[in-house]
Coordinates of C-alpha atoms in Angstrom, one line a residue:
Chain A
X231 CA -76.9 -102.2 51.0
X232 CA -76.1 -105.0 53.2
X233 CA -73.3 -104.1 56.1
X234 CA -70.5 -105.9 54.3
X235 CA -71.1 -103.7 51.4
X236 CA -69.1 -100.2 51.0
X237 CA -68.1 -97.8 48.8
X238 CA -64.0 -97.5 48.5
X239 CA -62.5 -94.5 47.1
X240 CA -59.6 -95.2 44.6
X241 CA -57.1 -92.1 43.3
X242 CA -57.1 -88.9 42.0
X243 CA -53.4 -89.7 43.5
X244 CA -53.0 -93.4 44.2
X245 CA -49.4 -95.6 43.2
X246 CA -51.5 -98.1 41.3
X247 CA -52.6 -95.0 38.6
X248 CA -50.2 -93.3 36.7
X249 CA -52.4 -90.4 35.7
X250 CA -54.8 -88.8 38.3
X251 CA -58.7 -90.1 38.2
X252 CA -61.1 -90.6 40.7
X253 CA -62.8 -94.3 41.3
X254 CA -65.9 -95.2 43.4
X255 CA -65.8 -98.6 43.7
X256 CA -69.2 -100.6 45.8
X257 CA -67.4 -103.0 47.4
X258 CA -68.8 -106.5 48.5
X259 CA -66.1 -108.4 51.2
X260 CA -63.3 -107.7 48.4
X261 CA -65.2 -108.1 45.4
X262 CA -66.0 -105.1 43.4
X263 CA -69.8 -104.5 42.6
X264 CA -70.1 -101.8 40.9
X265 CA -67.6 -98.8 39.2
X266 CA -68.0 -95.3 39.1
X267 CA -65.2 -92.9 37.8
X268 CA -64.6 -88.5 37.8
X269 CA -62.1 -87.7 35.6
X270 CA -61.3 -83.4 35.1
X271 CA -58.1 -83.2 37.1
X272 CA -55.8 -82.5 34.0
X273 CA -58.3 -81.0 31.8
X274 CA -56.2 -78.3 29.8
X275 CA -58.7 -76.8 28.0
X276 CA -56.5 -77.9 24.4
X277 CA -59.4 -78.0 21.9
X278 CA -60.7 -73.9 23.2
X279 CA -56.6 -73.6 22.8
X280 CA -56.5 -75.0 19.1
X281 CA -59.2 -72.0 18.3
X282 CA -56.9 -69.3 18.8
X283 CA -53.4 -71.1 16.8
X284 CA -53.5 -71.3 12.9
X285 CA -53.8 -74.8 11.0
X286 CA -49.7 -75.1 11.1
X287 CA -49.3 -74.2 14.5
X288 CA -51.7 -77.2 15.9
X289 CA -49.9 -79.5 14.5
X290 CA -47.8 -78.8 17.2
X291 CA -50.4 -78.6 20.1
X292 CA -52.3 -81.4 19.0
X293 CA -49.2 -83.7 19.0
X294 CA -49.1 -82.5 22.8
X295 CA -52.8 -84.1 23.6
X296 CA -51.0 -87.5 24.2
X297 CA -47.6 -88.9 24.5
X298 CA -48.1 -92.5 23.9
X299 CA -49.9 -92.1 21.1
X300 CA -48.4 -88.5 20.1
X301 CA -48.1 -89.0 16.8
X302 CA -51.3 -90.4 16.2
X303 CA -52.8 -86.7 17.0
X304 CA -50.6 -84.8 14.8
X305 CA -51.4 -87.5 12.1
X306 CA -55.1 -87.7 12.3
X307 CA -55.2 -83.6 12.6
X308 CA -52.9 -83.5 9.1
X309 CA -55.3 -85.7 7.7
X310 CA -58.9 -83.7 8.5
X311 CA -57.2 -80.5 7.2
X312 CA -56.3 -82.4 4.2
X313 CA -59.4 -83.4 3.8
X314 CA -60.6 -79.6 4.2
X315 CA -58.6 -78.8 1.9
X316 CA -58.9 -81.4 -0.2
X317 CA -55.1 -81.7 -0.2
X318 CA -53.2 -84.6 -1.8
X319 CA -50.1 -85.5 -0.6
X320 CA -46.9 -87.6 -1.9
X321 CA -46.5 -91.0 -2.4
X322 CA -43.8 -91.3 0.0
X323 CA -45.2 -89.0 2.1
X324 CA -47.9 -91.5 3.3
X325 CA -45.4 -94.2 3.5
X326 CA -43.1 -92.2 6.2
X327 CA -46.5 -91.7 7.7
X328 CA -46.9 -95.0 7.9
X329 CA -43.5 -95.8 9.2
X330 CA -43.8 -93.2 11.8
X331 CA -46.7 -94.6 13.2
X332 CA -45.9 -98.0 13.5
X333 CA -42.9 -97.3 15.2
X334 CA -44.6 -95.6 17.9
X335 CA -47.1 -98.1 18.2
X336 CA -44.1 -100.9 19.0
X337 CA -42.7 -98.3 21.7
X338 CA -46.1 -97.3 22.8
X339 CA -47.6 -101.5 22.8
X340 CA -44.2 -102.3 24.5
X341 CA -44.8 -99.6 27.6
X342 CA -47.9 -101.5 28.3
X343 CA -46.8 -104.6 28.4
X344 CA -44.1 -103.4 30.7
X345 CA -46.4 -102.0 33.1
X346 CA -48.3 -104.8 33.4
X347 CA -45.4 -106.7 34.3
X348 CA -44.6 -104.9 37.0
X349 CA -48.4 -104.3 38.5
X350 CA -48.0 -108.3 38.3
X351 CA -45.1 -108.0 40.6
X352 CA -42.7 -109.4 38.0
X353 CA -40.5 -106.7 38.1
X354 CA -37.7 -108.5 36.3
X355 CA -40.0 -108.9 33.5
X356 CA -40.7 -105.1 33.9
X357 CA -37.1 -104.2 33.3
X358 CA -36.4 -106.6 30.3
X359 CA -39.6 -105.5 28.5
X360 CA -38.4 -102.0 28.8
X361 CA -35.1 -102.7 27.9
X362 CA -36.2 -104.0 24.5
X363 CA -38.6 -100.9 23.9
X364 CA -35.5 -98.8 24.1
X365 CA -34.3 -100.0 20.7
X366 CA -37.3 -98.5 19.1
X367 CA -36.5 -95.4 21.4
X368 CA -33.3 -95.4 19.8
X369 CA -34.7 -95.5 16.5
X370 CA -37.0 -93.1 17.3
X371 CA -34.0 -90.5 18.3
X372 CA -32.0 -91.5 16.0
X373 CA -34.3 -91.1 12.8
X374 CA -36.8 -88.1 13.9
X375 CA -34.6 -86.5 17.2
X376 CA -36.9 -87.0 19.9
X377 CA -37.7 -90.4 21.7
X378 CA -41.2 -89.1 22.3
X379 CA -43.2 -86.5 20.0
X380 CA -41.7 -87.1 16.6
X381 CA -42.7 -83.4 15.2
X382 CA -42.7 -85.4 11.6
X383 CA -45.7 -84.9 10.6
X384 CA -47.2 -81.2 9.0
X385 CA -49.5 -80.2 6.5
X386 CA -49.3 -81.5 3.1
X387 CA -47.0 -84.4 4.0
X388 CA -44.2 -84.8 6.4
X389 CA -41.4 -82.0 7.7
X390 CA -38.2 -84.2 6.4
X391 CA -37.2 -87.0 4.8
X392 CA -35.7 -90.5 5.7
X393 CA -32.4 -91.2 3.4
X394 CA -31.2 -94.7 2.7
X395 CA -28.8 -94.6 5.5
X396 CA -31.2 -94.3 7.9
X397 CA -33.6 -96.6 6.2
X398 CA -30.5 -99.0 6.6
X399 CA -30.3 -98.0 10.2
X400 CA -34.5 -98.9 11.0
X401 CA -34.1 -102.8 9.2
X402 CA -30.7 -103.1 11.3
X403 CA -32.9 -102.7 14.5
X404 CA -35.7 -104.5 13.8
X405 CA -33.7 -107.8 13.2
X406 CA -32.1 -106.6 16.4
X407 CA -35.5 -105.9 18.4
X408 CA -37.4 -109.2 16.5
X409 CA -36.0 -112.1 18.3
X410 CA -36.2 -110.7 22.0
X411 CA -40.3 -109.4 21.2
X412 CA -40.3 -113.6 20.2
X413 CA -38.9 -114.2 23.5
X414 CA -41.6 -111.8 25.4
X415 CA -44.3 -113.4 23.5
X416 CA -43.5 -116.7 24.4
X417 CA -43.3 -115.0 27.8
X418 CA -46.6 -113.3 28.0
X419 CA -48.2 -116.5 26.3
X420 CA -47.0 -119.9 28.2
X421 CA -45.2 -117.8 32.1
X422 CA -47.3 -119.4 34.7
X423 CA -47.2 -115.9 36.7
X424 CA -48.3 -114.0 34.0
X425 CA -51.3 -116.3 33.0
X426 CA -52.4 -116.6 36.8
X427 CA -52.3 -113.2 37.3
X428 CA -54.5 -112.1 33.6
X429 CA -56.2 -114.9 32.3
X430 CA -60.0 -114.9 32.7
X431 CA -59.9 -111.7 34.6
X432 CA -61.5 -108.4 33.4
X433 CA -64.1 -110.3 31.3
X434 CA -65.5 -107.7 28.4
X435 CA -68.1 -109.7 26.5
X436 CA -68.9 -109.0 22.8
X437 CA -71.5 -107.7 23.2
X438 CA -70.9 -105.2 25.9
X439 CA -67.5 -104.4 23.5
X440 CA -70.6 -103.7 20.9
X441 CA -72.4 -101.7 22.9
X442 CA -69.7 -99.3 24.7
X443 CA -68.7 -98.6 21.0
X444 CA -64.8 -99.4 22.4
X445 CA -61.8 -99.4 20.1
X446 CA -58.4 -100.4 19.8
X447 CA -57.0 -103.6 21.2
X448 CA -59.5 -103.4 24.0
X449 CA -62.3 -104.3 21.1
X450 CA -60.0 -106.4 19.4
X451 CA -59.3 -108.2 22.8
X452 CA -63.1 -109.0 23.0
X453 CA -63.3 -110.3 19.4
X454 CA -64.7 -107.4 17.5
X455 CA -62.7 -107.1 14.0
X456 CA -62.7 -103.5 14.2
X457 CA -59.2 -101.7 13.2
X458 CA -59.2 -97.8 11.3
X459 CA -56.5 -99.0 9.3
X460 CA -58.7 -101.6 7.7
X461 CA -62.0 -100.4 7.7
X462 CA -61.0 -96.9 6.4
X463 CA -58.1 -97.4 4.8
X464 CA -55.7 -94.2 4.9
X465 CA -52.1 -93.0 3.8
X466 CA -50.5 -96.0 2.1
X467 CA -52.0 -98.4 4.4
X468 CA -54.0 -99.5 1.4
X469 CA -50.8 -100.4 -0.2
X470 CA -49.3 -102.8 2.3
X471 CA -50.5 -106.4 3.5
X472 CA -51.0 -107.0 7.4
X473 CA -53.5 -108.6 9.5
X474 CA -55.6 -107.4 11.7
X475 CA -55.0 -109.1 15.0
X476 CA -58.4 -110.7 17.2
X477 CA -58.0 -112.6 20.3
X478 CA -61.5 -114.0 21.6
X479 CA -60.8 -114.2 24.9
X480 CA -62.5 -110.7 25.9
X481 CA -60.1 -111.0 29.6
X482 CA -56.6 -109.2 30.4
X483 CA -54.5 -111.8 28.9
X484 CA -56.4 -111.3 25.4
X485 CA -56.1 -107.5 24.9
X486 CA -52.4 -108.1 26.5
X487 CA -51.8 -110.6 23.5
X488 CA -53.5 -108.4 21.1
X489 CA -50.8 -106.0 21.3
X490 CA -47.7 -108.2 21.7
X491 CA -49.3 -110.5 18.5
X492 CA -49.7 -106.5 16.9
X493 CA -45.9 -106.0 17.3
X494 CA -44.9 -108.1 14.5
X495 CA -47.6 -106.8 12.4
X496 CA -46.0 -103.3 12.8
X497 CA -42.6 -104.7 12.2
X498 CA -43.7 -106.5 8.8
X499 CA -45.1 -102.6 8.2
X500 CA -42.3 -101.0 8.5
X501 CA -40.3 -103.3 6.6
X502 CA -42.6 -103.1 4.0
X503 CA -42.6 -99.0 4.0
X504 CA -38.8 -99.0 3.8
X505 CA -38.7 -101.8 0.6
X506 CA -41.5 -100.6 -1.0
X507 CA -41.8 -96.4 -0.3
X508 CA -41.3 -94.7 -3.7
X509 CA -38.8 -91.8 -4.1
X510 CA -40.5 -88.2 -4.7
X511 CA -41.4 -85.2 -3.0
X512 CA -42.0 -85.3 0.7
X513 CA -44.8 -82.3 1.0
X514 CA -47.2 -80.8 -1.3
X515 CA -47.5 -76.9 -1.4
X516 CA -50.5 -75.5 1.2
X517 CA -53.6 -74.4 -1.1
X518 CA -56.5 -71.8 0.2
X519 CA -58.5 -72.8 2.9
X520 CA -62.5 -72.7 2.0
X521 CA -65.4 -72.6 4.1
X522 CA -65.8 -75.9 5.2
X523 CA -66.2 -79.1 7.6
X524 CA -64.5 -82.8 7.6
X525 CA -63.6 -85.5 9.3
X526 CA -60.9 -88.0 9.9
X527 CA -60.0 -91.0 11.9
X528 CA -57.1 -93.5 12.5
X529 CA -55.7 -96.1 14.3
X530 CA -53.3 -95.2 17.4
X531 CA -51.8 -97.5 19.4
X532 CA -55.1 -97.4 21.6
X533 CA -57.3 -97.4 19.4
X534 CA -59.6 -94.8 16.9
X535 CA -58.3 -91.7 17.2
X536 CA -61.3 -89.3 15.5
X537 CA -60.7 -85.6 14.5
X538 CA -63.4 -83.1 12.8
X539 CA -62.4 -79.5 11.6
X540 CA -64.7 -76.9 11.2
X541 CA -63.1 -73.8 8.7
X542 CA -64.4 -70.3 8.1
X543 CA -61.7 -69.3 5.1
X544 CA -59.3 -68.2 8.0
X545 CA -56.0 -70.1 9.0
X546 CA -58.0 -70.3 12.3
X547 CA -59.8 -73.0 12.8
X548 CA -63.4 -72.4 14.0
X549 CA -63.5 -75.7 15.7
X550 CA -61.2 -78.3 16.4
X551 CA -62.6 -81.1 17.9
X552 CA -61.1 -84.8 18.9
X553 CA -62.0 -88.1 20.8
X554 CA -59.2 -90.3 21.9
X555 CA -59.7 -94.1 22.2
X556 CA -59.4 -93.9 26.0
X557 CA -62.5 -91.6 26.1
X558 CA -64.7 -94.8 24.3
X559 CA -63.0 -97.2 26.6
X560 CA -63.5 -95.8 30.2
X561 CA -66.8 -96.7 30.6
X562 CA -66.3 -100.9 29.9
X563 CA -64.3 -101.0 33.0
X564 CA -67.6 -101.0 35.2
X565 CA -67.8 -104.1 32.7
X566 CA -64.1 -105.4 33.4
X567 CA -64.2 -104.9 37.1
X568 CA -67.7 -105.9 38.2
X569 CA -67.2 -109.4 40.4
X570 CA -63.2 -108.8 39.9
X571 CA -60.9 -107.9 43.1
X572 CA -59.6 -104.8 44.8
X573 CA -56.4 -106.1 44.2
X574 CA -56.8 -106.8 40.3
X575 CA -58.7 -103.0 40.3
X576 CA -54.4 -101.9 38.5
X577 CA -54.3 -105.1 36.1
X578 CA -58.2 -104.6 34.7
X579 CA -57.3 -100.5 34.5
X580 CA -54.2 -101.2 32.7
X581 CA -55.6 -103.9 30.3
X582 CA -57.1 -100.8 28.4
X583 CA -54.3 -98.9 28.0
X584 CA -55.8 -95.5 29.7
X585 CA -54.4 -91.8 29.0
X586 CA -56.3 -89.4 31.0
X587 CA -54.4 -86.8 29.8
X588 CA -55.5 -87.6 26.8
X589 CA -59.2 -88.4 27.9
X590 CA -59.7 -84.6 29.2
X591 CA -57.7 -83.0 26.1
Chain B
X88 CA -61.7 -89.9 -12.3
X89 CA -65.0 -89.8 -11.4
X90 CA -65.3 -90.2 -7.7
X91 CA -67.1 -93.4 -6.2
X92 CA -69.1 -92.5 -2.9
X93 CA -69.5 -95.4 -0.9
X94 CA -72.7 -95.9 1.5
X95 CA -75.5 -97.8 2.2
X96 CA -78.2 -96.9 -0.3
X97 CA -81.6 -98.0 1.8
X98 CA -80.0 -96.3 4.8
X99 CA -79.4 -92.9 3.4
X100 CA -82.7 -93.2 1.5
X101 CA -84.5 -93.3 5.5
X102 CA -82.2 -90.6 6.4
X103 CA -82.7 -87.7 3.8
X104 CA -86.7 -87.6 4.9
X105 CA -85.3 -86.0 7.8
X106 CA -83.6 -83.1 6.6
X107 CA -85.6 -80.2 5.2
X108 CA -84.1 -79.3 2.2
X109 CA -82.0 -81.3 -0.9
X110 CA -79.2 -78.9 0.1
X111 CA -78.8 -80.0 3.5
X112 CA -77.4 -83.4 2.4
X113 CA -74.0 -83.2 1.0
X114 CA -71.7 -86.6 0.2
X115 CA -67.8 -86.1 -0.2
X116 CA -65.1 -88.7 -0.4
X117 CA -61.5 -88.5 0.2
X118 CA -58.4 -89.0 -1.5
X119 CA -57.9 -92.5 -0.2
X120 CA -61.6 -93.5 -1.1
X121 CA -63.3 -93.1 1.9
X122 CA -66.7 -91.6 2.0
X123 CA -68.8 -89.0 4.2
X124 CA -72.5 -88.3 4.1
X125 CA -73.5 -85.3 5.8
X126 CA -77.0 -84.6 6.8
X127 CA -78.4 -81.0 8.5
X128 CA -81.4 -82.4 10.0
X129 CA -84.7 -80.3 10.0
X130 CA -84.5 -80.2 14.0
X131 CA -82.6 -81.4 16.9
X132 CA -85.3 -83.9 17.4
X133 CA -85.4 -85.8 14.6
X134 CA -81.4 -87.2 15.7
X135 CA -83.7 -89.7 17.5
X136 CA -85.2 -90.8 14.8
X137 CA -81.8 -91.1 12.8
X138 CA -80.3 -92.6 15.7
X139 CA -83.2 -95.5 15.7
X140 CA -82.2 -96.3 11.6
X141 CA -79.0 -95.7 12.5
X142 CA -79.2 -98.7 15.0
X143 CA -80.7 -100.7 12.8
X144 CA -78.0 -100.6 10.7
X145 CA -75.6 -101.2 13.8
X146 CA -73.9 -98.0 13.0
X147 CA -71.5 -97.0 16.1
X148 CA -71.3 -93.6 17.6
X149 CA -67.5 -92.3 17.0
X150 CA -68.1 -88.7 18.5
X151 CA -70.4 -85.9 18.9
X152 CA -69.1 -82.3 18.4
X153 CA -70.5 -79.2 19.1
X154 CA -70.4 -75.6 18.0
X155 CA -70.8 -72.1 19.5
X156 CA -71.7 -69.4 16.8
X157 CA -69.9 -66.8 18.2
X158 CA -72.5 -63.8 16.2
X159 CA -74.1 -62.9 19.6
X160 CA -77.7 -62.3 17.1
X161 CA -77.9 -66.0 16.6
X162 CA -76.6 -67.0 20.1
X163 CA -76.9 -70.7 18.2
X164 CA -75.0 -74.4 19.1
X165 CA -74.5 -76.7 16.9
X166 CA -73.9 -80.2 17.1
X167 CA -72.1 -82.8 14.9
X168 CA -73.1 -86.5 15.4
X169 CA -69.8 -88.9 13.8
X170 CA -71.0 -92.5 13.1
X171 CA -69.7 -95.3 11.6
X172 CA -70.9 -97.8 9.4
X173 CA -69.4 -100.1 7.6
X174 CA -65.9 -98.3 7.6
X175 CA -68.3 -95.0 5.9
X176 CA -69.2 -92.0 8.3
X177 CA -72.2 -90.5 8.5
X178 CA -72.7 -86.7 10.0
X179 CA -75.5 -85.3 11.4
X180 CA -75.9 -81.6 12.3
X181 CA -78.9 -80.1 14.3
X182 CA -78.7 -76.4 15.1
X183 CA -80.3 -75.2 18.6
X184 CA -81.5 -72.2 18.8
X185 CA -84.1 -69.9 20.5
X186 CA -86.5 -72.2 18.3
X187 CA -85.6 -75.4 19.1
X188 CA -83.7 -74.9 22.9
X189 CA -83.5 -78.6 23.9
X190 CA -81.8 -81.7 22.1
X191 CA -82.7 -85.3 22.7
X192 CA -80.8 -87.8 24.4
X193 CA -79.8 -90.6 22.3
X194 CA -77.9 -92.7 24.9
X195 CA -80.5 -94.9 25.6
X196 CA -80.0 -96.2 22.0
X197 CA -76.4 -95.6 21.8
X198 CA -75.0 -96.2 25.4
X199 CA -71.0 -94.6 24.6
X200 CA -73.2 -91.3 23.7
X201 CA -73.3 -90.8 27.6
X202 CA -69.8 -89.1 27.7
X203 CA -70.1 -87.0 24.8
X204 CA -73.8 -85.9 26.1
X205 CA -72.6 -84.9 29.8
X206 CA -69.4 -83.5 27.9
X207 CA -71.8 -80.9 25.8
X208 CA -74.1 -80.5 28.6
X209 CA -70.9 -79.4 30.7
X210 CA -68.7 -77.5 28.9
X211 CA -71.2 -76.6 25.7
X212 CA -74.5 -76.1 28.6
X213 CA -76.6 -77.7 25.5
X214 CA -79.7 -78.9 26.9
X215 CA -80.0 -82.4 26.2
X216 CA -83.3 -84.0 27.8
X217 CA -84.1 -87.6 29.0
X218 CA -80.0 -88.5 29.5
X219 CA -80.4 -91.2 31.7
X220 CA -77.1 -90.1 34.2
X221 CA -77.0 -86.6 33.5
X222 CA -74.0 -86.0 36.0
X223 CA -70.9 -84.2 35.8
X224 CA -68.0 -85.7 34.0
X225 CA -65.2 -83.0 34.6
X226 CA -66.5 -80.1 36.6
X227 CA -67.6 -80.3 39.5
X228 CA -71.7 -79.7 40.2
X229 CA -71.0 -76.4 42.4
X230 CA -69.7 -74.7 39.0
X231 CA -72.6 -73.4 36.4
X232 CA -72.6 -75.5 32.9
X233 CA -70.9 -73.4 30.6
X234 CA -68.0 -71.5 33.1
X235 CA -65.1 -72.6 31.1
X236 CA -66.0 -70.1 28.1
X237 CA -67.3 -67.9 30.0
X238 CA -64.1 -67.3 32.1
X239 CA -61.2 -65.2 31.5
X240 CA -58.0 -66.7 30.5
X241 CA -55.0 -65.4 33.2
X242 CA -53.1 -64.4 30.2
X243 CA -56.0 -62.1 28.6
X244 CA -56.2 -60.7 32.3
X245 CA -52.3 -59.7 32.9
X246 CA -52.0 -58.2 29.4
X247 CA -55.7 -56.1 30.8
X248 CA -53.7 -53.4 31.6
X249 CA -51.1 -53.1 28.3
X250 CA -54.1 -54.1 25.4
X251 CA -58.0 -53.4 24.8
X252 CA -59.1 -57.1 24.8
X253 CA -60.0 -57.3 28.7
X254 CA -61.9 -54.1 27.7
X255 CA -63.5 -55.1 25.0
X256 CA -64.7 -58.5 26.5
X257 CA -65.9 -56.4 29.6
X258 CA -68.2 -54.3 27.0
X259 CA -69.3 -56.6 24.8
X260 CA -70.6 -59.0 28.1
X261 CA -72.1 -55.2 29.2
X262 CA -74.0 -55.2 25.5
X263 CA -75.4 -58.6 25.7
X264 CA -77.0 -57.8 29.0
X265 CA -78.7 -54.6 28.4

């Protein structure tokens, strides 16, 4: 180690990180060498917790792993009891699933953006971006009662429906929210300060992407075509047309662009869900619970969410386990930051997105 | 309707060598079409050896669960290996027992198994051997693998006085070590 070389400790509590963690970074002059990161300051022991609630009552907890991506967990967790149980649920069941999710990925992709803005010092950028996401807050409150943990989703289906009224309500606010997300994606795409500040930093090559095994727009950012929603095809994603967004650029600005570009994917989704959602049932009855294991995984906002159940013909689970996308994405910041600077350390940690809440469960 | 299971055909034909029995290999798909293949595998060490066909198939790791058998005669772990490929997962389960105490490590072939490997070492204490950064990722190293279960929730020990479960966790922990 030469004598211009040191090691520079970053967090648990710093005002770059919004969630407590603990970086080691080598530092060269200002240039980062190499990353090391302790995470286990919020670890809440949830998945020992989901041992001792019934199937319905997890649905509950597990929506509480995350708040970004809330509803992702109490999606994914209805889904691997379903498959338990071998459970079929309504038609329009899976499209209110659908429209539930996107929605929170516009309000979740939006928060993102937002905070980059103002780690970029563009602070009136900040404000504007979240003054657009709090439409789809709106329209979160307004349609499910909360702005952040929808409680939509249960076993067998979802808890209520969505009349035409408030279907009305959800088109309204999209043609509202559309042309000002055109106007941010101009924005993120062409500002000079914004393009300084992310292009080319926080390089993630395809094959490290590979090789991490990362998910969500952080892959997508690095030119890996890898998106739940397509791959394994769930609920009545099967059933609507959207593309899955790449970006080759494998820096900030790419995996930024990912998610503002996914935006209007998520709009043309929910428009799609509200045209197209048959009229039916919302939830199917709850069958017997057998002795058995499963599996399921979806797409969050931040990537594959993964869940795996194992019953014992109890309404207590045996095991409950789940990986969040942030948990696959940690470790390709050693990647991101390698050669970058201590000041871009908040850019290249907010380029993936991170929950460590969600990380430590 | 019969049920179409999707997988890769010379991939699950390396695979089933490894497991001892027909019955340990079970394929399921769900209602949307997507399949499983699930393999008990004869011993914990043969995951390496599904983890190198795995890799040639450039399957990616999704997750690695693990299980405590609560039957204090088995005193047994298991663990669930979740991979991915081609949009079909494959599970692998290896048991650990007095039998077979250690697991390999499969990071080396699968570098994002490094978290879930320190995670099961941590909070599971499953001995995984040749991890090449076998360090802490929550606790920290002063604490034995293993403290989280083995400590007593705050709400088990205020109710101590009013129910028999702080009781009963006191003599069954007085069983196991006589």
């Amino acid at each position: 180690m030469s004598i211009t070389t040191y090691t520079m400790p970053l967090g648990p509590v710093h005002v770059a990180l919004e969630e407590p963690v603990y970086f080691n970074l080598t530092v060269e002059g200002e240039n980062i060498k190499n990353v090391e990161l302790t995470s286990g300051h919020v670890h809440r022991g949830m998945e020992r917790l989901a041992m001792q609630r019934n199937l319905v009552k997890n649905v509950t907890l597990t929506e509480r792993v995350c708040s970004l991506c809330s509803n992702s967990h109490s999606f994914t967790y209805c889904n691997v009891v379903e498959n338990a149980l071998n459970l079929e649920i309504p038609e329009r069941a899976k499209y209110l699933r659908v429209m539930a999710e996107e929605i929170k990925r516009i309000a979740s992709h939006l928060f993102n953006t937002a905070i980059q803005a103002h780690i970029a010092g563009f602070k009136s950028l900040f404000m504007h971006v979240m003054e657009v996401r709090e439409i789809m807050q709106d329209v979160k409150e307004t349609v499910y009662g909360n702005r952040m943990n929808l409680a939509t989703n249960c076993i067998g289906g979802v808890k209520s429906d969505v009349d035409d009224e408030l279907i009305e309500y959800i088109l309204k606010q999209l043609d509202v929210i559309e042309p000002q997300l055109e106007e941010l994606r101009d924005i993120f795409e062409n500002n000079h300060i914004m393009l300084t500040r992310t292009k080319g930093l926080g390089l993630l090559p395809p094959e490290d992407a590979e090789a991490l095994g990362v998910c969500g727009p952080v892959a997508r950012g690095s030119g890996l075509r890898r998106d739940v929603r397509f791959d394994s095809p769930y609920a009545a994603y099967p059933n609507l047309e959207f593309d899955m967004i790449v970006e080759d650029g494998c820096c900030v600005h790419s995996r930024t662009m990912v998610r503002i570009r996914e935006l209007f994917e998520s709009m043309k989704l929910i428009r799609q869900c509200c045209e197209r959602m048959p009229h039916g049932p919302v939830r199917a009855p709850m069958v017997q619970i057998p002795v058995t294991e499963a599996f399921a995984h979806t797409e969050a906002p931040r990537g594959e969410v993964a869940y795996y159940i194992r019953t014992n013909g109890s309404d207590t689970p045996a095991r409950l386990k789940w990986r969040v996308p942030s948990y696959m994405n940690w470790k390709a910041l050693g990647v991101m930051m390698r050669g970058c600077q201590i000041a871009e350390v908040a850019l290249v940690l907010n380029s993936i997105d991170p929950c460590v809440s969600c990380t430590e469960r | 309707m019969q049920e179409i299971i999707k997988g890769h055909t010379q991939l699950i034909d390396n695979l089933t060598p490894l497991c001892a029995n027909e019955d340990d290999i079970r394929h399921s798909a769900d209602r949307y079409g997507n399949s499983y293949h699930w393999f008990r595998l004869a011993s914990p060490n043969k995951i390496k050896d599904a983890a190198k066909f795995l890799k040639a198939f450039r399957a990616r790791l999704i997750m690695i669960s693990a299980y405590e058998n609560k039957d204090a005669d088995l005193l047994m772990k298991e663990l669930c290996y979740h991979f991915e490929v081609e949009g079909v997962i494959y599970n692998f389960t290896v048991v650990q027992n007095a039998e077979w105490p250690i697991v390999p490590s499969i990071t080396p072939d699968f570098a994002n198994a490094d978290w879930h490997e320190r995670e099961i070492m941590e909070l599971y204490k499953v001995k995984v051997t040749d991890h090449p950064n076998p360090k802490r990722l929550f606790l920290d190293e002063t604490l034995d693998a293993g403290q989280l279960s083995t400590a007593i929730p705050l709400s088990v020990m205020m109710n101590g006085a009013s129910s028999k479960d702080l009781w009963e966790r006191i003599l069954s922990s007085k069983e196991q070590q006589a």
